[in-house]
Amino acid sequence: MSDSDDDMPLAQRTHKPAAEGSDDEDDRPLAHRQFTHKPSANGNTAAAAPIGTTTSTAVSVSRPATADATDLNGWDSSSSDDIPLAQRKKALVAQKSQATQPKGQKAKPVAKDIANREGKRKRQDEAPKGRQAPSKKTKALDDAPPRKKRVANPASQGAKEEDKEIKWEKLRHAGVLFPPEYVRLPSNVKMLYDGQPVDLTEEQEEVAQMFAIMKETDYMRKQLFLDNFWNDFKKVLGKDHVIKGLKKCDFTPMYDHAMAEREKKKALSKEEKLAIKQKKEADEAKFKYAQVDGRTEQVGNFRVEPPGLFRGRGEHPRMGKVKSRIYPRDITINIGMEEPIPEHPYPGQQWKEVRHDKTVTWLAFWKEPIVRRTSSMCGWLPNSTFKSDSGLGQNHVDDIRKMYEKDWDSKDTQRQQMGCALYFIDQLALRAGHEKDEDEADTVGCCTLKVENVECMPGDHIKFDFLGKDSIRYENEVVVHPKVYALIKKFCQHSANNKPKKPEDQLFETMDATDLNKTLKDLMDGLSVKVFRTYNASITLDRLLWEPSDSEVIDAKKADYDRANKEVAILCNHQRAVPKGHAGQMEKLSERMHKLNEELLELQHELKASEKGKAYGDKKRRDPERVHAAIDAKKAVIAKAEINARVKDDLKTVALGTSKINYLDPRITVAWCKRNEVPMEKIFNKTLVTKFFWAMDVDPDFKF
DNA sequence: CACTAGACTTGGAATAATTTTG
DNA sequence: CAAAATTATTCCAAGTCTAGTG
């Protein structure tokens, strides 16, 4: 039965009743739940069931009997007392009673001149990013003095300019660990060109080897990957090389060699493996910790990335390019003034620069050669205060909702678009969606949605279909407020200045993520689009975990938690590819089930025989009592296996980890563990326990 | 005010380590 | 006890968002 979910996009799955029917309305993430209440302004009360829900019981569970018939959605600002909101409010009372004064209707920035904005976009379109060679500009900026940082203290408004946030006074560390040098292949391992072995220089061989090991990956079927690689390989080969193209290249010998090496490594004895591991740890030891103001802090990432081929996700324009080796001359070191400058294993080379910048937490950084705009770096592990505890409390949420609801009625298109965008962000936990360059994968977020990404269906349904971060597909069909529906329909058809839109045009052409963030920031300090994602994730988990459960044993309780976790993951569209071998594993499980069922049948036969006082088959006769017991045990095993298989299949496309690590306030989890007497370690692994140590003494009654 | 470098955060896949199972 | 399954960790890519600049 659970197979029925297979073809359903993750984001949509909560709209379906669970196979066993226990998944009633209360199990839905809030956002989805609200969406699924069809406003009955159209008198269509009977159809107010959540999308795809066939059991009518689900509908009424959380709705107040007295609910205003026009306000099932809860969007009308005049009625913030619909149940979901009320639930949230209740959950917040204990904690957030001190919440800062809402600034709700404080002056918002005057909507920008649309024509102006349109002009900007137009310019962009016409002159597609001549993205000038970055070197010049970059160089200049690299050498610029460290920038100032303001202290994030609203009280010091006046003196802001003068303040810098000093992150450390003393900083000592050992620098970075370089990847091992390239080791040449044995002379009998050579790639073939047109069937003939080819001699390569060390540099050429290294690049060839990078490609060789990708032999069995999907990238080999991507022309872009091959083209990009060939372009870079060609450069290393130089002019007039015998190798004229990839077509006639055969890297099999190199690939086989690499695989053989891997096998060899695997086959090492336990002792040898241990020795290697200890050697590695010894090499890394001195890089692992930094001394920060006398404290020892763990360094987040001290490894310099090894060279390799760039593997972009989705259709990344630069996939297959060679990511060259990073040397000290590429790296800027940041360290305390009096401390010894870190050493490196490249005699004759200098660090690019040594700084003593107290306002940043990184220890070293370099430019990533392919994706230029980002630099890799390493700093110490943050002491992990939960970043998302932005103070976005219920008061603010209500204010913000009122604000964006009001914007739907604005005469100003930009306000309307902002209102709709925020609504989506709040309800669907979409990402902001900043503008991207041509040479990046073509993915979108809320503010960069294109007309072709949304489809207006009858009955105020909107269907989303787009590639989000990491080219993960987001597919979801939701019921929206009629006002939003009308607006979106309009935005799909023509722009603010009444020009018809093409499918690839921006849905919200008058605004972008920065505008939205500015508005939010004016509403409340520290508020930005991404806060909604975190907030919604945490509040959802909190709500689900406060739901009563009759689970007795730890395992069942853990299953409860995982279920809640899963809801959050679905809300955030944390999707993963179906794990390799999943089908095979499922098959095995069903085989096992089959076998178990046969065994059960056997036992039942035995029982009959036993009751007649006979032996069954060639076995000794057992007491009916005993056989009964065996049957019960078998049944339990079968039930467990069944659940196991279903959960497994259920979660095959859901990635739980991300939300656990990044979105969910650990205090919610810790408090739940305490209430339910579940040991922490069942939920958080060792690293997470460490990371969240600060949350461990939370009150069991903590509510988000 | 537009633009972007720089500093964080957040992601899924790959790989390694550990536990469970047959 | 080896193979398989599960879980933890590493890897490295790709988002968000703001301060500073010209």
XYZ file of C-alpha atoms (C1' of nucleotides) in Angstrom:
748
model
C 0.000 0.000 0.000
C 2.704 2.393 0.882
C 3.888 2.064 -2.667
C 1.258 4.517 -3.595
C 3.515 7.284 -2.432
C 6.212 6.343 -4.814
C 5.473 8.706 -7.577
C 4.393 11.519 -5.399
C 6.594 14.523 -4.952
C 7.851 14.849 -1.452
C 6.304 18.185 -0.796
C 2.940 16.808 -1.643
C 3.068 13.725 0.419
C 1.605 15.165 3.537
C -1.529 15.834 1.681
C -2.164 12.162 1.502
C -3.600 10.153 4.278
C -1.130 7.679 5.587
C -1.533 4.092 4.645
C -2.648 2.991 8.042
C -4.939 5.893 8.473
C -3.478 7.140 11.712
C -2.030 10.109 9.984
C -4.827 12.484 10.595
C -4.885 16.188 10.194
C -2.915 16.777 13.292
C 0.097 15.115 11.850
C 0.453 17.586 9.106
C 2.935 20.342 9.171
C 1.142 23.461 10.049
C 1.885 25.127 6.821
C 0.416 22.369 4.788
C -2.490 22.092 7.052
C -3.500 25.641 6.702
C -3.139 25.490 3.032
C -5.307 22.518 2.759
C -8.207 24.173 4.407
C -10.089 25.398 1.526
C -11.628 28.709 2.331
C -15.320 28.303 2.146
C -15.959 31.794 0.992
C -17.107 30.114 -2.121
C -19.589 28.177 -0.106
C -17.809 24.990 -0.827
C -17.617 23.764 2.693
C -17.933 20.144 1.828
C -14.887 20.348 -0.356
C -12.783 21.765 2.385
C -10.875 18.539 2.665
C -7.168 18.646 2.298
C -5.931 17.770 -1.091
C -5.956 14.103 -1.704
C -7.618 13.313 1.559
C -10.467 10.936 1.310
C -11.318 10.506 4.943
C -13.578 13.294 5.918
C -12.626 12.942 9.541
C -9.335 14.515 8.840
C -10.887 17.768 7.959
C -12.566 18.692 11.110
C -10.047 17.596 13.632
C -8.467 20.856 14.419
C -10.980 23.326 13.290
C -12.987 25.162 15.904
C -16.644 24.468 15.604
C -17.269 28.161 15.722
C -14.901 29.025 12.984
C -15.942 31.876 10.853
C -17.062 30.335 7.672
C -15.137 32.773 5.582
C -11.971 32.229 7.409
C -10.997 28.634 7.406
C -7.760 29.575 5.912
C -6.896 31.918 8.660
C -5.510 34.475 6.315
C -7.882 37.240 6.945
C -6.150 39.425 9.429
C -9.389 40.047 11.231
C -9.368 36.558 12.615
C -6.112 35.409 14.009
C -7.983 32.983 16.193
C -8.152 30.035 13.891
C -6.884 26.950 15.506
C -3.506 26.451 14.002
C -2.453 29.915 14.945
C -3.966 29.586 18.329
C -2.026 26.448 18.830
C 1.114 28.213 17.954
C 0.280 31.000 20.278
C -0.391 28.673 23.122
C 2.887 26.992 22.517
C 4.626 30.264 22.774
C 3.044 31.777 25.784
C 5.397 30.276 28.248
C 8.520 31.233 26.487
C 8.017 34.391 24.629
C 6.040 36.527 26.962
C 8.863 38.989 26.869
C 8.857 39.289 23.151
C 9.767 42.703 21.969
C 7.192 45.196 21.009
C 5.724 44.381 17.676
C 6.602 46.965 15.133
C 3.982 45.618 12.835
C 2.711 48.522 10.894
C 5.784 50.629 11.174
C 6.550 52.547 8.079
C 7.742 50.316 5.362
C 10.046 51.587 2.726
C 8.113 53.213 -0.017
C 7.683 50.848 -2.846
C 10.309 51.299 -5.407
C 9.716 52.756 -8.771
C 8.764 49.804 -10.842
C 9.877 51.240 -14.096
C 13.260 51.678 -12.577
C 13.423 48.107 -11.481
C 12.274 46.881 -14.805
C 14.929 48.915 -16.436
C 17.532 47.202 -14.368
C 16.390 43.795 -15.345
C 16.212 44.758 -18.930
C 19.776 45.919 -18.831
C 20.752 42.630 -17.403
C 19.023 40.795 -20.132
C 20.500 42.784 -22.931
C 24.040 42.672 -21.735
C 24.241 39.154 -20.412
C 26.805 39.529 -17.733
C 30.029 40.212 -19.442
C 31.291 39.006 -16.110
C 34.657 40.533 -16.479
C 37.746 38.621 -15.665
C 37.651 38.661 -11.914
C 41.356 38.727 -11.371
C 41.931 42.433 -11.370
C 39.123 43.410 -9.128
C 39.530 40.426 -6.904
C 43.154 41.103 -6.341
C 42.458 44.611 -5.290
C 39.877 43.493 -2.816
C 41.943 40.736 -1.410
C 44.497 43.273 -0.451
C 41.993 45.573 1.066
C 42.083 46.059 4.800
C 39.736 43.898 6.799
C 36.300 45.278 6.878
C 34.587 46.542 9.904
C 31.774 44.803 11.546
C 29.117 46.314 13.601
C 28.207 44.914 16.893
C 24.780 43.458 16.673
C 23.514 45.374 19.592
C 20.492 47.482 18.913
C 21.132 49.539 22.017
C 24.274 50.997 20.580
C 22.557 52.440 17.580
C 24.398 55.697 17.799
C 27.911 54.455 18.077
C 27.457 51.675 15.583
C 29.961 52.884 13.061
C 32.831 52.756 15.469
C 32.194 49.262 16.722
C 33.801 46.202 15.355
C 32.980 42.833 16.582
C 36.218 41.498 17.903
C 36.150 37.751 17.601
C 39.421 37.027 19.341
C 42.392 38.609 21.044
C 44.859 35.784 20.815
C 44.835 33.250 18.051
C 47.320 30.503 17.488
C 47.017 27.637 15.045
C 49.107 25.419 12.818
C 47.677 26.504 9.496
C 46.273 24.072 7.008
C 46.898 20.506 5.969
C 47.694 20.026 2.317
C 46.491 16.981 0.445
C 49.126 14.435 -0.495
C 51.138 15.041 -3.602
C 50.239 13.164 -6.699
C 51.887 9.767 -6.942
C 52.746 8.605 -10.419
C 51.285 5.420 -11.730
C 53.466 2.393 -12.316
C 55.043 2.565 -15.742
C 52.933 -0.292 -17.047
C 49.697 1.559 -16.441
C 48.985 3.842 -19.320
C 45.932 5.213 -20.970
C 45.314 4.246 -24.558
C 44.735 6.504 -27.484
C 43.416 4.833 -30.566
C 44.433 1.575 -28.961
C 47.995 2.663 -28.353
C 49.509 3.391 -24.928
C 50.404 7.030 -24.445
C 53.194 8.497 -22.347
C 52.043 11.402 -20.244
C 53.912 13.870 -18.126
C 53.174 13.846 -14.441
C 50.875 16.813 -14.727
C 49.013 15.316 -17.662
C 48.741 11.972 -15.985
C 47.256 13.520 -12.868
C 44.505 15.172 -14.858
C 43.890 12.016 -16.864
C 43.624 10.073 -13.646
C 40.963 12.437 -12.335
C 38.926 11.616 -15.365
C 39.686 7.928 -15.325
C 38.183 7.371 -11.919
C 34.914 8.890 -13.052
C 34.483 6.117 -15.567
C 31.472 4.538 -13.956
C 29.624 7.711 -13.052
C 26.711 9.360 -14.782
C 28.898 12.286 -15.672
C 30.326 10.218 -18.499
C 27.020 10.559 -20.258
C 26.904 14.320 -19.955
C 28.269 16.017 -23.011
C 28.875 19.224 -21.113
C 31.032 17.416 -18.626
C 33.054 15.798 -21.401
C 33.442 19.046 -23.290
C 34.543 20.998 -20.260
C 37.000 18.327 -19.306
C 38.449 18.069 -22.759
C 38.932 21.808 -22.851
C 41.034 21.715 -19.724
C 42.791 18.466 -20.600
C 43.717 19.909 -23.978
C 45.447 22.784 -22.251
C 47.537 20.457 -20.131
C 48.416 18.330 -23.130
C 49.697 21.315 -25.026
C 49.821 21.876 -28.730
C 50.385 19.078 -31.208
C 49.830 16.318 -28.726
C 49.015 12.879 -30.096
C 45.755 12.972 -28.204
C 43.360 14.952 -30.325
C 40.095 14.258 -28.637
C 38.355 12.225 -25.971
C 36.606 9.908 -28.403
C 39.589 7.690 -28.990
C 40.818 7.828 -25.420
C 40.607 4.737 -23.310
C 41.280 5.257 -19.645
C 40.443 1.721 -18.666
C 43.925 0.710 -17.570
C 44.079 3.688 -15.245
C 40.622 3.010 -13.937
C 41.354 -0.642 -13.330
C 44.530 0.251 -11.549
C 42.717 2.663 -9.281
C 40.115 0.051 -8.475
C 42.786 -2.533 -7.773
C 44.488 -0.115 -5.394
C 41.235 0.435 -3.622
C 40.727 -3.295 -3.255
C 44.228 -3.723 -1.960
C 43.566 -1.133 0.667
C 40.401 -2.865 1.692
C 42.146 -6.183 1.957
C 44.744 -4.950 4.411
C 44.827 -6.639 7.766
C 43.267 -5.044 10.771
C 46.634 -4.115 12.201
C 47.805 -2.477 9.017
C 44.633 -0.494 8.743
C 44.974 0.621 12.312
C 48.541 1.684 11.746
C 47.554 3.753 8.748
C 44.778 5.350 10.680
C 47.030 6.229 13.566
C 49.567 7.711 11.243
C 46.895 9.825 9.681
C 45.639 11.012 13.021
C 49.127 11.897 14.133
C 49.624 13.950 10.986
C 46.410 15.781 11.561
C 46.701 16.257 15.286
C 48.396 19.608 15.276
C 45.871 21.102 12.885
C 42.841 19.961 14.752
C 42.779 22.578 17.432
C 43.401 26.273 17.612
C 44.166 28.312 20.704
C 41.670 31.119 20.895
C 42.148 33.479 23.819
C 43.565 30.661 25.862
C 40.774 28.252 25.032
C 41.262 25.259 22.855
C 38.788 25.281 20.011
C 38.257 22.619 17.462
C 39.052 23.728 13.956
C 36.151 23.211 11.610
C 38.009 22.335 8.475
C 41.744 22.474 8.212
C 42.122 20.495 5.018
C 42.983 22.113 1.739
C 40.754 20.675 -0.919
C 42.524 18.200 -3.136
C 42.533 18.746 -6.874
C 39.909 16.962 -8.923
C 37.187 17.446 -11.462
C 34.419 19.787 -10.544
C 31.184 17.889 -10.158
C 28.396 20.382 -10.188
C 24.899 19.333 -9.300
C 22.145 19.426 -11.826
C 23.088 21.008 -15.119
C 25.966 23.041 -13.859
C 27.657 24.871 -16.718
C 31.119 24.276 -15.325
C 30.951 20.582 -14.552
C 33.990 18.623 -15.620
C 36.459 21.462 -15.326
C 39.719 20.729 -13.600
C 39.969 22.032 -10.081
C 43.656 22.650 -9.783
C 45.865 22.099 -6.793
C 46.021 24.800 -4.156
C 49.436 25.935 -2.937
C 50.555 28.158 -0.100
C 50.887 30.972 -2.589
C 47.091 30.826 -2.987
C 46.319 30.907 0.697
C 45.846 33.782 3.082
C 46.528 33.016 6.718
C 44.859 34.764 9.618
C 46.622 34.473 12.941
C 47.466 36.360 16.115
C 50.104 39.042 15.848
C 52.714 37.483 18.107
C 52.166 33.904 17.061
C 54.513 31.902 14.904
C 53.556 31.855 11.258
C 52.371 28.367 10.297
C 54.717 26.257 8.255
C 53.948 24.495 5.026
C 55.610 21.693 3.095
C 56.509 23.693 0.004
C 59.997 25.101 0.354
C 60.527 28.272 -1.564
C 56.900 29.277 -1.431
C 55.281 31.961 0.654
C 51.786 32.243 1.952
C 49.910 34.636 -0.187
C 49.388 36.839 2.805
C 49.443 36.682 6.562
C 46.844 38.763 8.317
C 45.991 39.521 11.883
C 42.329 40.267 11.532
C 40.525 40.021 14.828
C 37.105 40.632 13.380
C 36.806 37.339 11.537
C 36.826 33.753 12.649
C 38.565 32.130 9.735
C 42.081 30.835 10.028
C 42.906 30.583 6.373
C 41.160 31.050 3.063
C 41.731 30.654 -0.612
C 39.821 31.140 -3.784
C 38.106 28.124 -5.107
C 39.370 27.988 -8.678
C 36.168 26.960 -10.443
C 33.376 28.705 -8.626
C 35.216 31.927 -8.165
C 32.794 33.810 -6.046
C 33.201 31.524 -3.093
C 36.352 30.930 -1.229
C 36.973 27.934 0.877
C 38.150 28.563 4.322
C 38.510 27.116 7.681
C 37.557 28.551 10.988
C 36.912 27.130 14.360
C 33.714 25.334 15.044
C 31.096 27.785 16.126
C 30.078 27.363 19.714
C 26.740 26.754 18.206
C 24.244 29.000 19.726
C 21.175 28.102 17.845
C 21.222 30.672 15.140
C 17.633 30.473 14.208
C 16.416 31.552 17.574
C 15.883 34.860 15.993
C 13.198 35.957 18.358
C 10.628 35.415 15.684
C 7.859 34.871 18.120
C 4.180 34.500 17.650
C 3.573 38.218 17.934
C 5.809 38.930 15.050
C 4.489 36.139 12.967
C 1.013 37.519 13.404
C 2.165 40.998 12.549
C 3.954 39.837 9.487
C 0.987 37.867 8.340
C -1.237 40.865 8.735
C 1.231 42.880 6.793
C 1.438 40.639 3.834
C -2.260 40.030 3.793
C -2.750 43.746 3.596
C -0.322 43.922 0.716
C -2.570 41.708 -1.356
C -5.013 44.585 -1.518
C -2.408 47.179 -2.290
C -2.636 49.159 -5.487
C 1.071 48.786 -5.902
C 2.217 45.758 -7.830
C 5.443 45.464 -5.954
C 3.612 45.307 -2.656
C 1.276 42.717 -4.064
C 4.152 40.611 -5.243
C 5.942 40.912 -1.947
C 2.783 39.888 -0.184
C 2.436 36.784 -2.296
C 6.088 35.871 -2.045
C 6.073 36.151 1.709
C 2.921 34.118 1.881
C 4.622 31.310 0.002
C 7.717 31.597 2.105
C 5.754 31.508 5.312
C 3.436 28.733 4.285
C 5.588 26.513 2.147
C 8.975 27.199 3.695
C 10.421 28.155 0.336
C 13.902 29.618 0.153
C 14.418 33.257 -0.696
C 15.872 32.764 -4.147
C 18.553 35.269 -5.025
C 19.544 36.149 -8.534
C 22.139 33.862 -10.035
C 24.799 34.154 -12.677
C 24.714 32.588 -16.084
C 27.543 30.264 -15.203
C 25.683 28.611 -12.376
C 23.051 25.924 -12.445
C 19.666 27.297 -13.339
C 17.771 26.863 -10.102
C 15.237 29.109 -8.421
C 13.814 30.080 -5.075
C 10.671 31.960 -4.215
C 11.686 35.370 -5.502
C 13.177 33.984 -8.695
C 10.245 31.784 -9.603
C 9.418 31.934 -13.259
C 6.001 31.989 -14.794
C 6.536 28.456 -16.043
C 7.165 27.236 -12.503
C 3.649 27.889 -11.324
C 0.419 26.745 -12.776
C -2.960 28.043 -11.768
C -5.431 25.241 -11.597
C -9.145 25.458 -10.998
C -10.337 25.891 -7.458
C -7.572 28.162 -6.210
C -5.021 25.406 -6.669
C -1.537 26.408 -7.533
C 0.924 23.867 -8.741
C 4.588 24.515 -8.157
C 7.245 22.740 -10.131
C 10.788 23.987 -10.112
C 14.362 23.061 -9.397
C 15.519 24.444 -6.079
C 18.821 24.380 -4.307
C 21.080 21.553 -5.448
C 18.744 21.098 -8.395
C 16.346 19.242 -6.172
C 12.933 19.290 -7.698
C 10.100 20.888 -5.784
C 6.679 19.735 -6.788
C 3.663 20.698 -4.801
C 0.087 21.497 -5.400
C -1.654 23.623 -2.836
C -4.811 25.539 -2.262
C -4.117 29.183 -1.684
C -6.104 32.113 -0.514
C -8.367 33.353 -3.318
C -6.726 36.747 -3.283
C -3.330 35.240 -3.781
C -4.680 33.028 -6.483
C -6.027 35.992 -8.384
C -2.786 37.867 -8.016
C -0.621 34.990 -9.135
C -2.820 34.487 -12.126
C -2.313 38.121 -12.971
C 1.444 37.946 -12.458
C 1.608 35.010 -14.812
C -0.079 36.935 -17.548
C 1.453 40.340 -17.579
C 4.003 42.461 -15.806
C 3.432 45.580 -13.766
C 3.589 47.743 -16.855
C 1.119 45.526 -18.641
C 3.471 43.753 -20.964
C 2.577 40.119 -21.579
C 4.903 37.626 -19.956
C 6.671 34.680 -21.462
C 7.051 31.393 -19.559
C 10.674 32.091 -18.731
C 9.930 35.543 -17.321
C 10.081 36.235 -13.639
C 6.854 35.743 -11.775
C 7.716 38.489 -9.300
C 9.469 40.881 -11.618
C 9.163 43.954 -9.442
C 11.072 42.672 -6.448
C 13.865 40.399 -5.403
C 15.088 38.627 -2.300
C 17.050 41.647 -1.143
C 13.976 43.846 -1.228
C 12.078 41.313 0.772
C 14.810 41.038 3.342
C 14.975 44.789 3.678
C 11.292 44.932 4.396
C 11.571 42.181 6.950
C 14.505 43.788 8.610
C 12.565 46.976 9.071
C 9.849 44.978 10.706
C 12.175 43.340 13.140
C 15.876 43.376 13.602
C 17.516 40.168 12.539
C 14.552 38.958 10.575
C 15.150 37.611 7.114
C 13.531 35.202 4.738
C 15.415 32.175 5.870
C 14.224 32.630 9.415
C 10.793 31.534 8.293
C 12.118 28.203 7.192
C 13.762 27.556 10.487
C 10.879 28.878 12.471
C 8.358 26.775 10.636
C 10.498 23.693 10.951
C 10.936 24.081 14.669
C 7.382 25.030 15.447
C 6.160 22.060 13.466
C 8.394 19.665 15.328
C 7.429 21.166 18.636
C 3.768 20.802 17.881
C 4.109 17.231 16.703
C 6.153 16.231 19.693
C 3.640 17.623 22.122
C 0.960 15.494 20.650
C -0.028 12.691 22.972
C 1.280 9.306 22.112
C 0.657 5.917 23.601
C 4.013 4.545 22.664
C 5.453 2.602 25.550
C 8.817 1.271 24.556
C 11.753 3.381 23.590
C 11.789 2.119 20.041
C 8.207 3.132 19.505
C 8.913 6.529 20.981
C 11.843 6.937 18.695
C 9.573 6.061 15.811
C 7.286 8.871 16.959
C 10.184 11.239 16.858
C 11.288 10.087 13.467
C 7.797 10.565 12.188
C 7.791 14.149 13.388
C 11.248 14.615 11.946
C 10.014 13.272 8.660
C 7.170 15.755 8.558
C 9.634 18.561 8.915
C 11.876 17.124 6.236
C 8.932 16.949 3.901
C 7.965 20.495 4.698
C 11.457 21.629 3.816
C 11.527 19.374 0.763
C 14.626 17.563 1.919
C 14.716 14.987 -0.780
C 17.280 12.426 -1.596
C 17.785 10.029 -4.424
C 16.507 6.573 -3.767
C 19.463 4.835 -2.151
C 21.411 2.437 -4.290
C 20.157 -1.069 -3.960
C 16.949 0.032 -2.344
C 14.854 -2.050 -4.679
C 17.027 -5.055 -4.007
C 16.760 -4.557 -0.288
C 13.021 -4.249 -0.478
C 12.897 -7.436 -2.451
C 14.915 -9.206 0.166
C 12.645 -7.912 2.855
C 9.585 -9.171 1.075
C 11.285 -12.504 0.536
C 11.949 -12.649 4.212
C 8.353 -11.757 4.917
C 7.292 -14.567 2.678
C 9.471 -16.971 4.532
C 8.240 -15.782 7.879
C 4.679 -16.218 6.774
C 5.401 -19.737 5.684
C 6.964 -20.464 9.005
C 3.871 -19.118 10.652
C 1.767 -21.428 8.554
C 3.947 -24.338 9.580
C 3.455 -23.465 13.188
C -0.262 -23.296 12.747
C -0.233 -26.747 11.215
C 1.874 -27.905 14.088
C -0.648 -26.455 16.485
C -3.454 -28.421 14.900
C -1.433 -31.585 15.032
C -0.443 -30.906 18.579
C -4.011 -30.347 19.640
C -4.804 -33.761 18.254
C -1.948 -35.093 20.295
C 0.180 -35.859 17.279
C 3.617 -34.823 16.257
C 3.961 -32.593 13.248
C 6.284 -33.706 10.493
C 9.477 -35.121 11.802
C 9.541 -32.880 14.835
C 8.796 -33.891 18.339
C 5.362 -33.034 19.525
C 5.165 -29.865 21.589
C 2.503 -28.710 23.960
C -0.173 -26.595 22.319
C 0.753 -23.936 24.863
C 4.295 -23.835 23.599
C 3.227 -23.772 19.998
C 0.878 -20.942 20.752
C 3.689 -19.013 22.256
C 5.817 -19.680 19.221
C 3.041 -18.484 16.973
C 2.663 -15.272 18.923
C 6.363 -14.675 18.803
C 6.380 -15.263 15.082
C 3.517 -12.882 14.632
C 5.373 -10.209 16.524
C 8.412 -10.698 14.348
C 6.287 -10.407 11.264
C 4.626 -7.237 12.490
C 7.971 -5.698 13.248
C 9.364 -6.619 9.864
C 6.293 -5.178 8.235
C 6.660 -1.854 9.954
C 10.324 -1.871 9.212
C 9.769 -2.400 5.525
C 7.118 0.244 5.342
C 9.172 2.847 7.132
C 12.081 2.081 4.926
C 10.094 2.463 1.786
C 8.457 5.543 3.178
C 11.711 7.277 3.844
C 13.529 6.207 0.753
C 13.329 9.674 -0.728
C 13.356 11.693 2.480
C 16.571 13.003 4.008
C 16.085 13.418 7.740
C 19.530 14.576 8.687
C 19.461 18.079 7.364
C 16.548 19.247 9.398
C 17.883 17.601 12.507
C 21.208 19.306 12.135
C 20.220 22.661 10.788
C 16.632 23.480 11.414
C 15.309 22.026 14.559
C 15.984 23.817 17.778
C 17.681 21.089 19.815
C 15.921 22.234 22.950
C 12.692 20.894 21.526
C 14.257 17.516 21.106
C 16.000 17.497 24.442
C 12.844 18.515 26.252
C 10.932 15.777 24.491
C 13.548 13.234 25.449
C 13.255 14.255 29.055
C 9.511 14.120 29.063
C 9.484 10.727 27.474
C 12.492 9.302 29.218
C 14.233 8.595 25.987
C 17.995 8.733 26.232
C 19.460 11.565 24.219
C 21.806 9.263 22.356
C 18.875 7.554 20.698
C 18.136 10.706 18.803
C 21.386 12.637 18.582
C 24.617 10.993 17.622
C 27.839 11.818 19.366
C 28.639 14.813 17.224
C 25.223 16.291 17.638
C 25.282 15.815 21.385
C 28.511 17.780 21.396
C 27.218 20.382 19.052
C 24.085 20.891 21.074
C 25.621 20.638 24.516
C 24.242 24.055 25.358
C 20.704 22.779 24.973
C 21.051 19.825 27.293
C 19.795 21.427 30.468
C 16.595 22.708 28.981
C 13.413 22.457 30.959
C 11.326 19.399 30.048
C 8.360 21.658 29.542
C 10.165 23.824 27.067
C 7.937 24.985 24.296
C 9.194 26.606 21.208
C 21.628 52.938 -4.870
C 23.316 49.005 -7.403
C 26.529 45.617 -6.923
C 29.263 42.155 -5.069
C 32.934 40.073 -1.927
C 33.001 37.797 2.031
C 31.117 35.296 5.832
C 28.421 32.303 7.061
C 24.638 28.271 6.605
C 22.541 24.501 4.586
C 22.600 20.324 1.396
C 22.767 15.489 -0.536
C 26.112 12.017 -1.854
C 30.062 9.367 -0.922
C 32.673 6.980 2.154
C 33.969 5.065 6.553
C 32.782 2.945 10.789
C 29.848 0.184 13.421
C 26.169 -2.976 14.335
C 23.156 -6.601 13.000
C 22.195 -10.795 10.768
C 22.217 -15.197 8.547
C 32.340 -14.672 11.641
C 31.683 -12.634 7.135
C 28.374 -10.214 4.679
C 24.924 -7.010 4.836
C 22.616 -3.287 6.770
C 22.745 0.806 9.331
C 24.664 4.916 11.033
C 28.180 8.464 11.375
C 31.361 11.322 9.164
C 33.478 13.529 5.444
C 33.220 15.848 1.283
C 32.358 19.509 -1.354
C 28.701 22.053 -3.500
C 25.358 25.669 -3.313
C 22.489 28.441 -0.867
C 21.533 33.098 2.243
C 22.485 37.638 3.551
C 24.924 41.950 4.773
C 28.543 45.392 4.862
C 31.131 48.135 2.169
C 32.279 50.342 -2.070
C 32.273 53.208 -6.005
